[in-house]
Amino acid sequence: MSDKNSLIQPDRGQKATAIHLVSKDTFPVFVKGLNAAQRTALAAQKFEGDGYAHAIVPDGDHWFVVSGVANPDELSSWCMAKLAEVLPAGTYRREGGDPGKAMFGWLSGQYSFDRYRSDPKEEGPRVLLTKSVKAIDATLAEAAATELVRDLVNTPAEDMGPAELEATAHQIAKQYRAEIHVTKGDALEREFPMVHMVGRAASRSHAPRMIEIEWGDPKHPRVAIIGKGVCFDSGGLDIKPSAGMLLMKKDMGGAAHAIALAQLIMGAGLPVRLHMLVPAVENAVAGNAFRPGDVLRSRAGISVEIGNTDAEGRLVLGDALAKASESAPELIIDFATLTGAARGALGPDLPALMTRQDATAEALLAAGLENDDPAWRLPLHKPYAEWLKSDIADINNTHTNGFAGASVAGLFLDRFVGEGIDWAHFDTFAWRPVSKPGRPKGGEALGLRASWAMLQARFAK
């Protein structure tokens, strides 16, 4: 795709094709200002101001664009995204106002994943001008982070295993002069026993590991960002059916979110002490796979009976949460493609959000609405924790009554978070099953921009 850094540029009065945004209500007034030929062109294209619809209108030796939005005075991130997908290559300017939030969708709409295509589409860039020059870099950074999530999730598991996640983390750490530490092999078994146990059946090339990045002034508030990095989930010995396995390359979507959020934090120089953790594994089937009924040790000292090997994400996150808690961070945020129950309750567009503190939930939900990245809060209802009781260990990794699956998984994770630590958990789908303007089918960042906006509001000077 085109270099995103060239797709939004300062408006210095350079030559550009005009884009007029109208609503169903304002369109009749707009039409009155056009000549007969222009009105005929609109009629021929059956344009009436509907959302995402557009028309090309002749204007002497050139032309301009008319596009429908719900409210020209309050643009969302997606109001101009369809235009970025379908207009000819060139430079464009919104007439009568600035694109504002719609700059993000303009960038996002020009994303494509062509890594495996022998004849990738080669299209020239569609450049948008803005007078809000100070907003350009921040918008480019958010779009780049979103693109990173999409690229990582869209890449098949053979090419996006634990080693490739590690390589991505190394690249970002090097770019921002961060410290990186990767724990593998015998050290992983000693220090992160559940990560080791879940990933030990994978081939050597996809061996499990814990990836950690540390960055920032140690005097600044400590913030931990954690992402579930199950690069492929067969279900283990409780193997999934083929239909359930088809999208499991995306089971490292939480890791993709964590890496992308770390990139945003470091790129902006947010005054925090960042600790990013990605437990990277493949949940494979082999003679040494962990079994239903096994009892696993954990870093936190909590013994875990395995009720189902397909509930492996919460196991690797448990070790990561325990490690993060040891440094008593001011805040932990984790991202995970954790439960089908969250998808059944909220569908693909809304990550399930669980937090210990109401204020943290309110801040994240408000940031999500403001940035067109909504989430929905689910409860950490303490009485449900009894459903995780084990007859032989401290806790079971699953429950059998079928109720409140997302919340019960959240309560499992809560056991591994240090007492009194502010913690937020996103059960995200990381995938878009149907394309929408600016949001193509495939890997998707859901909860990323909400988290980033909240962190800036909370920690920026």
Short mmCIF file of C-alpha atoms in Angstrom, two decimals:
data_model
loop_
_atom_site.label_atom_id
_atom_site.label_comp_id
_atom_site.label_asym_id
_atom_site.label_seq_id
_atom_site.Cartn_x
_atom_site.Cartn_y
_atom_site.Cartn_z
CA MET A 1 0.00 0.00 0.00
CA SER A 2 1.01 3.63 -0.20
CA ASP A 3 3.25 5.17 2.43
CA LYS A 4 0.83 6.41 5.07
CA ASN A 5 3.09 9.32 5.90
CA SER A 6 2.21 10.84 2.53
CA LEU A 7 -1.55 10.37 2.71
CA ILE A 8 -2.31 13.27 5.08
CA GLN A 9 -0.57 16.55 4.29
CA PRO A 10 -0.77 20.15 5.50
CA ASP A 11 -3.13 22.34 3.49
CA ARG A 12 -1.03 25.19 2.13
CA GLY A 13 -3.45 26.11 -0.60
CA GLN A 14 -2.04 23.65 -3.12
CA LYS A 15 -4.14 22.38 -6.01
CA ALA A 16 -6.65 19.75 -4.87
CA THR A 17 -9.99 18.26 -5.82
CA ALA A 18 -12.81 19.51 -3.59
CA ILE A 19 -14.94 17.17 -1.47
CA HIS A 20 -18.32 18.52 -0.37
CA LEU A 21 -19.92 16.64 2.53
CA VAL A 22 -23.70 16.83 2.77
CA SER A 23 -26.44 15.11 4.72
CA LYS A 24 -29.90 14.12 3.57
CA ASP A 25 -31.14 17.35 5.19
CA THR A 26 -28.53 19.72 3.74
CA PHE A 27 -28.40 18.20 0.27
CA PRO A 28 -31.45 20.08 -1.13
CA VAL A 29 -29.87 23.40 -0.17
CA PHE A 30 -26.54 22.36 -1.67
CA VAL A 31 -28.16 21.39 -4.96
CA LYS A 32 -29.68 24.85 -5.37
CA GLY A 33 -26.18 26.29 -5.73
CA LEU A 34 -25.31 24.08 -8.69
CA ASN A 35 -25.88 24.66 -12.38
CA ALA A 36 -28.17 22.54 -14.54
CA ALA A 37 -25.39 20.27 -15.84
CA GLN A 38 -24.18 19.56 -12.34
CA ARG A 39 -27.67 18.76 -11.09
CA THR A 40 -28.13 16.44 -14.04
CA ALA A 41 -24.88 14.66 -13.18
CA LEU A 42 -26.06 14.10 -9.63
CA ALA A 43 -29.43 12.83 -10.81
CA ALA A 44 -27.76 10.47 -13.28
CA GLN A 45 -25.71 8.98 -10.43
CA LYS A 46 -28.86 8.77 -8.23
CA PHE A 47 -27.12 10.67 -5.48
CA GLU A 48 -29.43 11.95 -2.76
CA GLY A 49 -27.10 12.43 0.21
CA ASP A 50 -27.17 8.91 1.65
CA GLY A 51 -24.34 7.97 3.98
CA TYR A 52 -21.16 6.73 2.27
CA ALA A 53 -22.68 7.42 -1.17
CA HIS A 54 -20.75 9.78 -3.43
CA ALA A 55 -20.95 11.36 -6.84
CA ILE A 56 -18.50 12.96 -9.25
CA VAL A 57 -19.68 16.35 -10.47
CA PRO A 58 -18.22 18.23 -13.51
CA ASP A 59 -16.84 21.69 -12.83
CA GLY A 60 -15.47 23.27 -15.98
CA ASP A 61 -12.27 21.48 -16.95
CA HIS A 62 -12.18 19.65 -13.61
CA TRP A 63 -14.60 17.96 -11.22
CA PHE A 64 -15.47 17.78 -7.55
CA VAL A 65 -16.88 15.17 -5.20
CA VAL A 66 -20.11 15.17 -3.22
CA SER A 67 -20.47 12.62 -0.45
CA GLY A 68 -23.18 11.84 2.08
CA VAL A 69 -22.63 11.82 5.85
CA ALA A 70 -24.98 11.75 8.82
CA ASN A 71 -23.93 15.19 10.07
CA PRO A 72 -21.33 17.36 8.28
CA ASP A 73 -20.72 19.23 11.56
CA GLU A 74 -19.80 16.11 13.54
CA LEU A 75 -17.66 13.74 11.50
CA SER A 76 -16.76 10.29 12.79
CA SER A 77 -13.58 8.43 11.96
CA TRP A 78 -15.37 6.68 9.10
CA CYS A 79 -17.20 9.50 7.29
CA MET A 80 -14.60 9.84 4.52
CA ALA A 81 -13.21 6.30 4.62
CA LYS A 82 -15.24 5.05 1.67
CA LEU A 83 -13.95 7.92 -0.44
CA ALA A 84 -10.37 6.93 0.37
CA GLU A 85 -11.14 3.46 -0.96
CA VAL A 86 -12.86 4.37 -4.23
CA LEU A 87 -11.74 7.79 -5.48
CA PRO A 88 -9.06 8.06 -8.15
CA ALA A 89 -5.51 8.71 -7.01
CA GLY A 90 -4.94 12.38 -6.37
CA THR A 91 -5.00 15.14 -3.78
CA TYR A 92 -8.25 16.15 -2.07
CA ARG A 93 -9.51 18.88 0.21
CA ARG A 94 -12.72 19.02 2.23
CA GLU A 95 -14.61 22.18 1.36
CA GLY A 96 -16.27 24.15 4.13
CA GLY A 97 -14.45 22.52 7.03
CA ASP A 98 -11.57 20.36 8.16
CA PRO A 99 -11.68 16.54 8.00
CA GLY A 100 -10.98 16.23 11.74
CA LYS A 101 -11.55 12.68 13.00
CA ALA A 102 -12.21 11.50 9.45
CA MET A 103 -8.47 11.69 8.75
CA PHE A 104 -8.06 8.36 10.56
CA GLY A 105 -10.58 6.61 8.32
CA TRP A 106 -8.99 8.17 5.25
CA LEU A 107 -5.77 6.38 6.20
CA SER A 108 -7.44 3.21 7.39
CA GLY A 109 -9.48 2.95 4.20
CA GLN A 110 -6.31 2.64 2.13
CA TYR A 111 -5.06 -0.42 3.99
CA SER A 112 -4.66 -3.71 2.17
CA PHE A 113 -2.94 -7.00 3.00
CA ASP A 114 -1.22 -8.19 -0.17
CA ARG A 115 1.69 -10.20 1.21
CA TYR A 116 0.65 -13.43 -0.45
CA ARG A 117 -0.78 -12.10 -3.71
CA SER A 118 1.24 -12.64 -6.87
CA ASP A 119 -0.38 -9.58 -8.46
CA PRO A 120 -1.02 -7.07 -5.63
CA LYS A 121 -3.16 -4.11 -6.53
CA GLU A 122 -0.99 -1.12 -7.35
CA GLU A 123 -2.97 2.05 -6.82
CA GLY A 124 -1.69 5.56 -6.51
CA PRO A 125 -2.14 7.38 -3.21
CA ARG A 126 -5.22 9.39 -2.33
CA VAL A 127 -3.91 12.36 -0.35
CA LEU A 128 -6.07 14.43 2.00
CA LEU A 129 -5.19 17.99 3.01
CA THR A 130 -5.82 19.44 6.45
CA LYS A 131 -5.28 22.73 8.22
CA SER A 132 -5.04 20.88 11.54
CA VAL A 133 -1.32 20.35 11.11
CA LYS A 134 -0.73 19.45 14.76
CA ALA A 135 -3.10 16.49 14.45
CA ILE A 136 -1.27 14.87 11.53
CA ASP A 137 1.48 13.04 13.42
CA ALA A 138 -0.89 11.67 16.06
CA THR A 139 -3.31 10.44 13.40
CA LEU A 140 -0.51 8.82 11.40
CA ALA A 141 0.73 7.07 14.54
CA GLU A 142 -2.70 5.64 15.36
CA ALA A 143 -3.17 4.47 11.78
CA ALA A 144 0.28 2.83 11.77
CA ALA A 145 -0.51 1.02 15.04
CA THR A 146 -3.82 -0.19 13.62
CA GLU A 147 -2.08 -1.36 10.47
CA LEU A 148 0.46 -3.23 12.59
CA VAL A 149 -2.33 -5.10 14.39
CA ARG A 150 -3.97 -5.97 11.10
CA ASP A 151 -0.74 -7.16 9.50
CA LEU A 152 0.22 -9.36 12.45
CA VAL A 153 -3.25 -10.91 12.76
CA ASN A 154 -3.71 -11.43 9.02
CA THR A 155 -0.42 -13.31 8.67
CA PRO A 156 -0.88 -17.11 8.79
CA ALA A 157 0.50 -19.00 11.77
CA GLU A 158 3.32 -20.63 9.84
CA ASP A 159 4.76 -17.17 9.25
CA MET A 160 3.59 -15.58 12.51
CA GLY A 161 4.69 -17.88 15.28
CA PRO A 162 6.33 -17.02 18.60
CA ALA A 163 9.65 -16.34 16.87
CA GLU A 164 8.06 -13.85 14.50
CA LEU A 165 6.30 -12.06 17.36
CA GLU A 166 9.66 -11.86 19.07
CA ALA A 167 11.25 -10.44 15.92
CA THR A 168 8.55 -7.75 15.72
CA ALA A 169 9.13 -6.84 19.35
CA HIS A 170 12.88 -6.63 18.72
CA GLN A 171 12.32 -4.24 15.81
CA ILE A 172 10.16 -1.93 17.89
CA ALA A 173 12.47 -2.09 20.90
CA LYS A 174 15.44 -1.19 18.71
CA GLN A 175 13.56 1.70 17.11
CA TYR A 176 12.79 3.27 20.50
CA ARG A 177 15.93 2.14 22.36
CA ALA A 178 13.95 0.01 24.74
CA GLU A 179 15.20 -2.95 26.73
CA ILE A 180 13.96 -6.34 25.57
CA HIS A 181 14.20 -9.64 27.38
CA VAL A 182 13.03 -12.99 26.02
CA THR A 183 12.73 -16.07 28.25
CA LYS A 184 12.87 -19.50 26.56
CA GLY A 185 13.73 -23.12 27.21
CA ASP A 186 14.62 -24.26 30.70
CA ALA A 187 14.38 -20.72 32.05
CA LEU A 188 10.82 -20.46 30.72
CA GLU A 189 9.88 -23.71 32.45
CA ARG A 190 11.25 -22.41 35.75
CA GLU A 191 9.98 -18.82 35.58
CA PHE A 192 6.75 -19.11 33.57
CA PRO A 193 5.64 -22.72 33.98
CA MET A 194 2.15 -22.32 32.53
CA VAL A 195 3.50 -20.61 29.39
CA HIS A 196 5.96 -23.48 28.99
CA MET A 197 3.32 -26.16 29.56
CA VAL A 198 0.85 -24.70 27.06
CA GLY A 199 3.49 -24.27 24.35
CA ARG A 200 5.75 -27.29 24.85
CA ALA A 201 4.02 -29.49 22.23
CA ALA A 202 4.80 -27.11 19.38
CA SER A 203 7.64 -27.71 16.97
CA ARG A 204 11.06 -26.30 17.79
CA SER A 205 10.58 -23.47 15.29
CA HIS A 206 7.47 -22.39 17.20
CA ALA A 207 8.86 -22.92 20.69
CA PRO A 208 7.17 -20.95 23.50
CA ARG A 209 8.66 -17.82 25.06
CA MET A 210 7.90 -14.81 27.19
CA ILE A 211 8.68 -11.52 25.46
CA GLU A 212 9.16 -8.43 27.63
CA ILE A 213 9.93 -4.81 26.77
CA GLU A 214 10.90 -2.18 29.34
CA TRP A 215 11.02 1.49 28.37
CA GLY A 216 10.86 4.91 29.96
CA ASP A 217 12.09 6.71 33.03
CA PRO A 218 11.88 4.43 36.10
CA LYS A 219 10.68 7.47 38.06
CA HIS A 220 7.51 7.70 35.95
CA PRO A 221 4.31 5.76 36.76
CA ARG A 222 4.70 2.10 35.88
CA VAL A 223 2.21 0.77 33.33
CA ALA A 224 2.05 -2.87 32.19
CA ILE A 225 0.57 -3.83 28.81
CA ILE A 226 -0.02 -7.55 28.25
CA GLY A 227 -1.21 -9.44 25.17
CA LYS A 228 -2.20 -13.06 24.69
CA GLY A 229 0.16 -14.45 22.06
CA VAL A 230 -1.32 -17.84 21.14
CA CYS A 231 -0.07 -17.88 17.57
CA PHE A 232 -2.27 -20.82 16.69
CA ASP A 233 -4.80 -22.62 18.83
CA SER A 234 -5.68 -26.16 17.82
CA GLY A 235 -7.48 -26.54 21.14
CA GLY A 236 -4.79 -28.95 22.28
CA LEU A 237 -5.95 -32.44 23.20
CA ASP A 238 -9.46 -30.99 23.58
CA ILE A 239 -9.12 -30.32 19.89
CA LYS A 240 -11.35 -27.87 18.09
CA PRO A 241 -13.50 -28.87 15.11
CA SER A 242 -12.15 -27.70 11.76
CA ALA A 243 -14.59 -24.78 11.59
CA GLY A 244 -13.46 -23.58 15.00
CA MET A 245 -9.81 -23.83 14.00
CA LEU A 246 -10.12 -21.91 10.75
CA LEU A 247 -9.54 -18.44 12.23
CA MET A 248 -7.13 -19.45 14.98
CA LYS A 249 -4.24 -17.63 13.35
CA LYS A 250 -5.87 -14.60 15.00
CA ASP A 251 -5.52 -16.01 18.52
CA MET A 252 -2.41 -13.87 18.93
CA GLY A 253 -4.55 -10.76 18.37
CA GLY A 254 -4.08 -9.70 21.98
CA ALA A 255 -0.31 -9.74 21.49
CA ALA A 256 -0.71 -7.65 18.35
CA HIS A 257 -2.68 -5.07 20.35
CA ALA A 258 -0.07 -5.00 23.12
CA ILE A 259 2.82 -4.53 20.71
CA ALA A 260 0.95 -1.81 18.81
CA LEU A 261 0.02 0.02 22.02
CA ALA A 262 3.64 -0.18 23.18
CA GLN A 263 4.64 1.37 19.85
CA LEU A 264 2.20 4.25 20.41
CA ILE A 265 3.41 4.83 23.97
CA MET A 266 7.08 4.88 23.02
CA GLY A 267 6.57 6.82 19.81
CA ALA A 268 4.75 9.60 21.64
CA GLY A 269 7.19 9.62 24.55
CA LEU A 270 4.37 9.16 27.07
CA PRO A 271 5.83 9.77 30.55
CA VAL A 272 5.36 6.25 31.90
CA ARG A 273 7.60 3.34 32.74
CA LEU A 274 6.32 0.80 30.24
CA HIS A 275 6.43 -2.94 30.85
CA MET A 276 5.07 -4.90 27.89
CA LEU A 277 4.64 -8.66 28.21
CA VAL A 278 3.66 -11.14 25.49
CA PRO A 279 3.49 -14.83 26.36
CA ALA A 280 3.97 -16.35 22.89
CA VAL A 281 2.99 -19.98 22.31
CA GLU A 282 1.35 -22.39 19.90
CA ASN A 283 -1.25 -24.66 21.47
CA ALA A 284 -0.41 -27.78 19.50
CA VAL A 285 -1.19 -31.51 19.66
CA ALA A 286 1.71 -33.88 20.26
CA GLY A 287 2.80 -36.64 22.60
CA ASN A 288 4.00 -34.10 25.15
CA ALA A 289 0.90 -31.88 25.07
CA PHE A 290 -0.59 -30.97 28.43
CA ARG A 291 -3.71 -32.93 29.25
CA PRO A 292 -7.19 -32.48 30.71
CA GLY A 293 -6.87 -33.31 34.39
CA ASP A 294 -3.24 -32.19 34.68
CA VAL A 295 -2.37 -29.76 37.46
CA LEU A 296 -0.07 -26.93 36.41
CA ARG A 297 2.20 -24.89 38.57
CA SER A 298 2.09 -21.15 37.98
CA ARG A 299 4.48 -18.29 38.57
CA ALA A 300 2.10 -16.93 41.22
CA GLY A 301 2.25 -20.20 43.17
CA ILE A 302 -1.40 -20.96 42.37
CA SER A 303 -1.98 -24.55 41.25
CA VAL A 304 -4.35 -24.91 38.28
CA GLU A 305 -6.29 -28.03 37.33
CA ILE A 306 -6.91 -28.29 33.60
CA GLY A 307 -10.58 -28.75 32.88
CA ASN A 308 -10.09 -28.08 29.19
CA THR A 309 -6.89 -27.62 27.17
CA ASP A 310 -8.74 -25.22 24.85
CA ALA A 311 -8.88 -22.67 27.68
CA GLU A 312 -5.15 -22.07 27.33
CA GLY A 313 -5.09 -18.30 26.82
CA ARG A 314 -5.98 -17.59 30.44
CA LEU A 315 -3.10 -19.84 31.53
CA VAL A 316 -0.38 -17.97 29.67
CA LEU A 317 -1.93 -14.66 30.70
CA GLY A 318 -1.90 -15.81 34.31
CA ASP A 319 1.88 -16.07 34.34
CA ALA A 320 2.23 -12.73 32.54
CA LEU A 321 -0.13 -10.97 34.97
CA ALA A 322 1.77 -12.41 37.92
CA LYS A 323 5.09 -11.15 36.53
CA ALA A 324 3.68 -7.70 35.81
CA SER A 325 2.19 -7.48 39.30
CA GLU A 326 5.54 -8.08 40.97
CA SER A 327 6.60 -4.53 40.08
CA ALA A 328 3.39 -3.04 41.53
CA PRO A 329 2.38 -1.07 38.42
CA GLU A 330 -0.09 1.77 38.65
CA LEU A 331 -2.13 0.15 35.88
CA ILE A 332 -2.26 -3.13 33.96
CA ILE A 333 -4.13 -3.47 30.66
CA ASP A 334 -4.35 -6.85 28.97
CA PHE A 335 -5.76 -7.77 25.58
CA ALA A 336 -6.85 -11.27 24.65
CA THR A 337 -9.00 -13.13 22.15
CA LEU A 338 -10.18 -15.05 25.17
CA THR A 339 -13.76 -16.36 25.00
CA GLY A 340 -16.46 -17.24 22.54
CA ALA A 341 -18.88 -16.18 25.26
CA ALA A 342 -17.87 -12.53 24.79
CA ARG A 343 -18.56 -12.80 21.08
CA GLY A 344 -21.89 -14.48 21.68
CA ALA A 345 -22.89 -11.66 24.02
CA LEU A 346 -21.46 -8.65 22.17
CA GLY A 347 -20.76 -9.71 18.60
CA PRO A 348 -17.54 -8.99 16.70
CA ASP A 349 -17.48 -5.19 16.97
CA LEU A 350 -17.48 -4.69 20.75
CA PRO A 351 -14.65 -5.90 22.98
CA ALA A 352 -15.79 -7.01 26.40
CA LEU A 353 -14.17 -4.81 29.05
CA MET A 354 -13.68 -5.92 32.64
CA THR A 355 -12.04 -3.79 35.30
CA ARG A 356 -11.57 -3.74 39.04
CA GLN A 357 -12.20 -0.01 39.33
CA ASP A 358 -15.30 1.79 38.06
CA ALA A 359 -13.33 4.94 37.25
CA THR A 360 -11.00 3.01 34.96
CA ALA A 361 -13.93 1.42 33.14
CA GLU A 362 -15.65 4.77 32.74
CA ALA A 363 -12.48 6.37 31.36
CA LEU A 364 -11.95 3.57 28.84
CA LEU A 365 -15.57 3.49 27.73
CA ALA A 366 -15.66 7.27 27.29
CA ALA A 367 -12.40 7.23 25.35
CA GLY A 368 -13.79 4.49 23.12
CA LEU A 369 -16.90 6.47 22.27
CA GLU A 370 -14.90 9.63 21.62
CA ASN A 371 -12.54 7.78 19.28
CA ASP A 372 -15.00 5.51 17.47
CA ASP A 373 -13.55 2.45 19.20
CA PRO A 374 -16.38 1.40 21.54
CA ALA A 375 -16.26 -1.34 24.14
CA TRP A 376 -18.89 -2.75 26.50
CA ARG A 377 -18.35 -3.47 30.16
CA LEU A 378 -19.05 -6.90 31.61
CA PRO A 379 -18.99 -7.62 35.34
CA LEU A 380 -16.35 -9.33 37.45
CA HIS A 381 -19.08 -10.78 39.66
CA LYS A 382 -17.20 -12.29 42.60
CA PRO A 383 -19.77 -15.00 43.48
CA TYR A 384 -19.14 -16.63 40.10
CA ALA A 385 -15.55 -17.37 41.15
CA GLU A 386 -16.83 -20.41 43.05
CA TRP A 387 -17.51 -22.05 39.69
CA LEU A 388 -13.74 -22.33 39.20
CA LYS A 389 -13.23 -24.48 42.30
CA SER A 390 -11.13 -27.60 41.87
CA ASP A 391 -11.28 -30.79 43.95
CA ILE A 392 -7.50 -31.23 43.85
CA ALA A 393 -5.94 -27.83 43.07
CA ASP A 394 -6.31 -24.18 43.99
CA ILE A 395 -8.39 -23.39 40.90
CA ASN A 396 -9.73 -24.96 37.70
CA ASN A 397 -9.17 -23.24 34.36
CA THR A 398 -12.79 -23.78 33.24
CA HIS A 399 -16.29 -24.15 34.59
CA THR A 400 -18.98 -26.54 33.37
CA ASN A 401 -22.33 -24.83 33.87
CA GLY A 402 -22.07 -22.72 30.70
CA PHE A 403 -23.00 -19.44 32.38
CA ALA A 404 -21.15 -16.09 32.10
CA GLY A 405 -18.15 -17.52 30.28
CA ALA A 406 -16.44 -14.18 29.65
CA SER A 407 -16.83 -12.97 33.22
CA VAL A 408 -15.69 -16.28 34.70
CA ALA A 409 -12.58 -16.15 32.50
CA GLY A 410 -12.01 -12.63 33.78
CA LEU A 411 -12.31 -13.87 37.35
CA PHE A 412 -9.70 -16.54 36.62
CA LEU A 413 -7.30 -13.81 35.46
CA ASP A 414 -8.15 -11.67 38.48
CA ARG A 415 -6.60 -14.35 40.73
CA PHE A 416 -3.19 -13.64 39.16
CA VAL A 417 -3.29 -9.84 39.42
CA GLY A 418 -1.65 -8.40 42.52
CA GLU A 419 -3.89 -7.15 45.30
CA GLY A 420 -4.92 -3.52 44.96
CA ILE A 421 -3.58 -3.10 41.40
CA ASP A 422 -5.75 -1.20 38.93
CA TRP A 423 -6.39 -3.67 36.09
CA ALA A 424 -8.39 -3.64 32.86
CA HIS A 425 -9.03 -6.66 30.66
CA PHE A 426 -10.18 -6.51 27.04
CA ASP A 427 -11.69 -9.70 25.62
CA THR A 428 -11.37 -8.63 22.00
CA PHE A 429 -12.22 -10.43 18.77
CA ALA A 430 -9.32 -8.85 16.80
CA TRP A 431 -11.15 -9.69 13.59
CA ARG A 432 -13.73 -8.11 11.32
CA PRO A 433 -15.88 -10.72 9.55
CA VAL A 434 -17.53 -8.23 7.18
CA SER A 435 -15.95 -5.20 5.53
CA LYS A 436 -17.13 -1.70 6.40
CA PRO A 437 -15.77 1.64 5.15
CA GLY A 438 -12.26 2.01 6.52
CA ARG A 439 -12.50 -1.40 8.18
CA PRO A 440 -11.69 -4.24 5.78
CA LYS A 441 -12.48 -7.85 6.47
CA GLY A 442 -9.69 -9.49 8.45
CA GLY A 443 -7.51 -8.63 11.39
CA GLU A 444 -8.67 -5.57 13.32
CA ALA A 445 -7.66 -3.40 16.27
CA LEU A 446 -10.56 -3.30 18.72
CA GLY A 447 -9.89 -1.52 22.00
CA LEU A 448 -6.52 -0.15 20.90
CA ARG A 449 -7.50 3.48 20.26
CA ALA A 450 -9.71 3.58 23.34
CA SER A 451 -6.81 2.42 25.51
CA TRP A 452 -4.37 4.83 23.93
CA ALA A 453 -6.70 7.81 24.41
CA MET A 454 -7.26 6.85 28.04
CA LEU A 455 -3.55 6.49 28.72
CA GLN A 456 -2.84 9.90 27.22
CA ALA A 457 -5.57 11.52 29.28
CA ARG A 458 -4.31 9.86 32.46
CA PHE A 459 -0.54 10.14 32.11
CA ALA A 460 0.39 12.87 29.58
CA LYS A 461 1.89 15.98 31.17
#
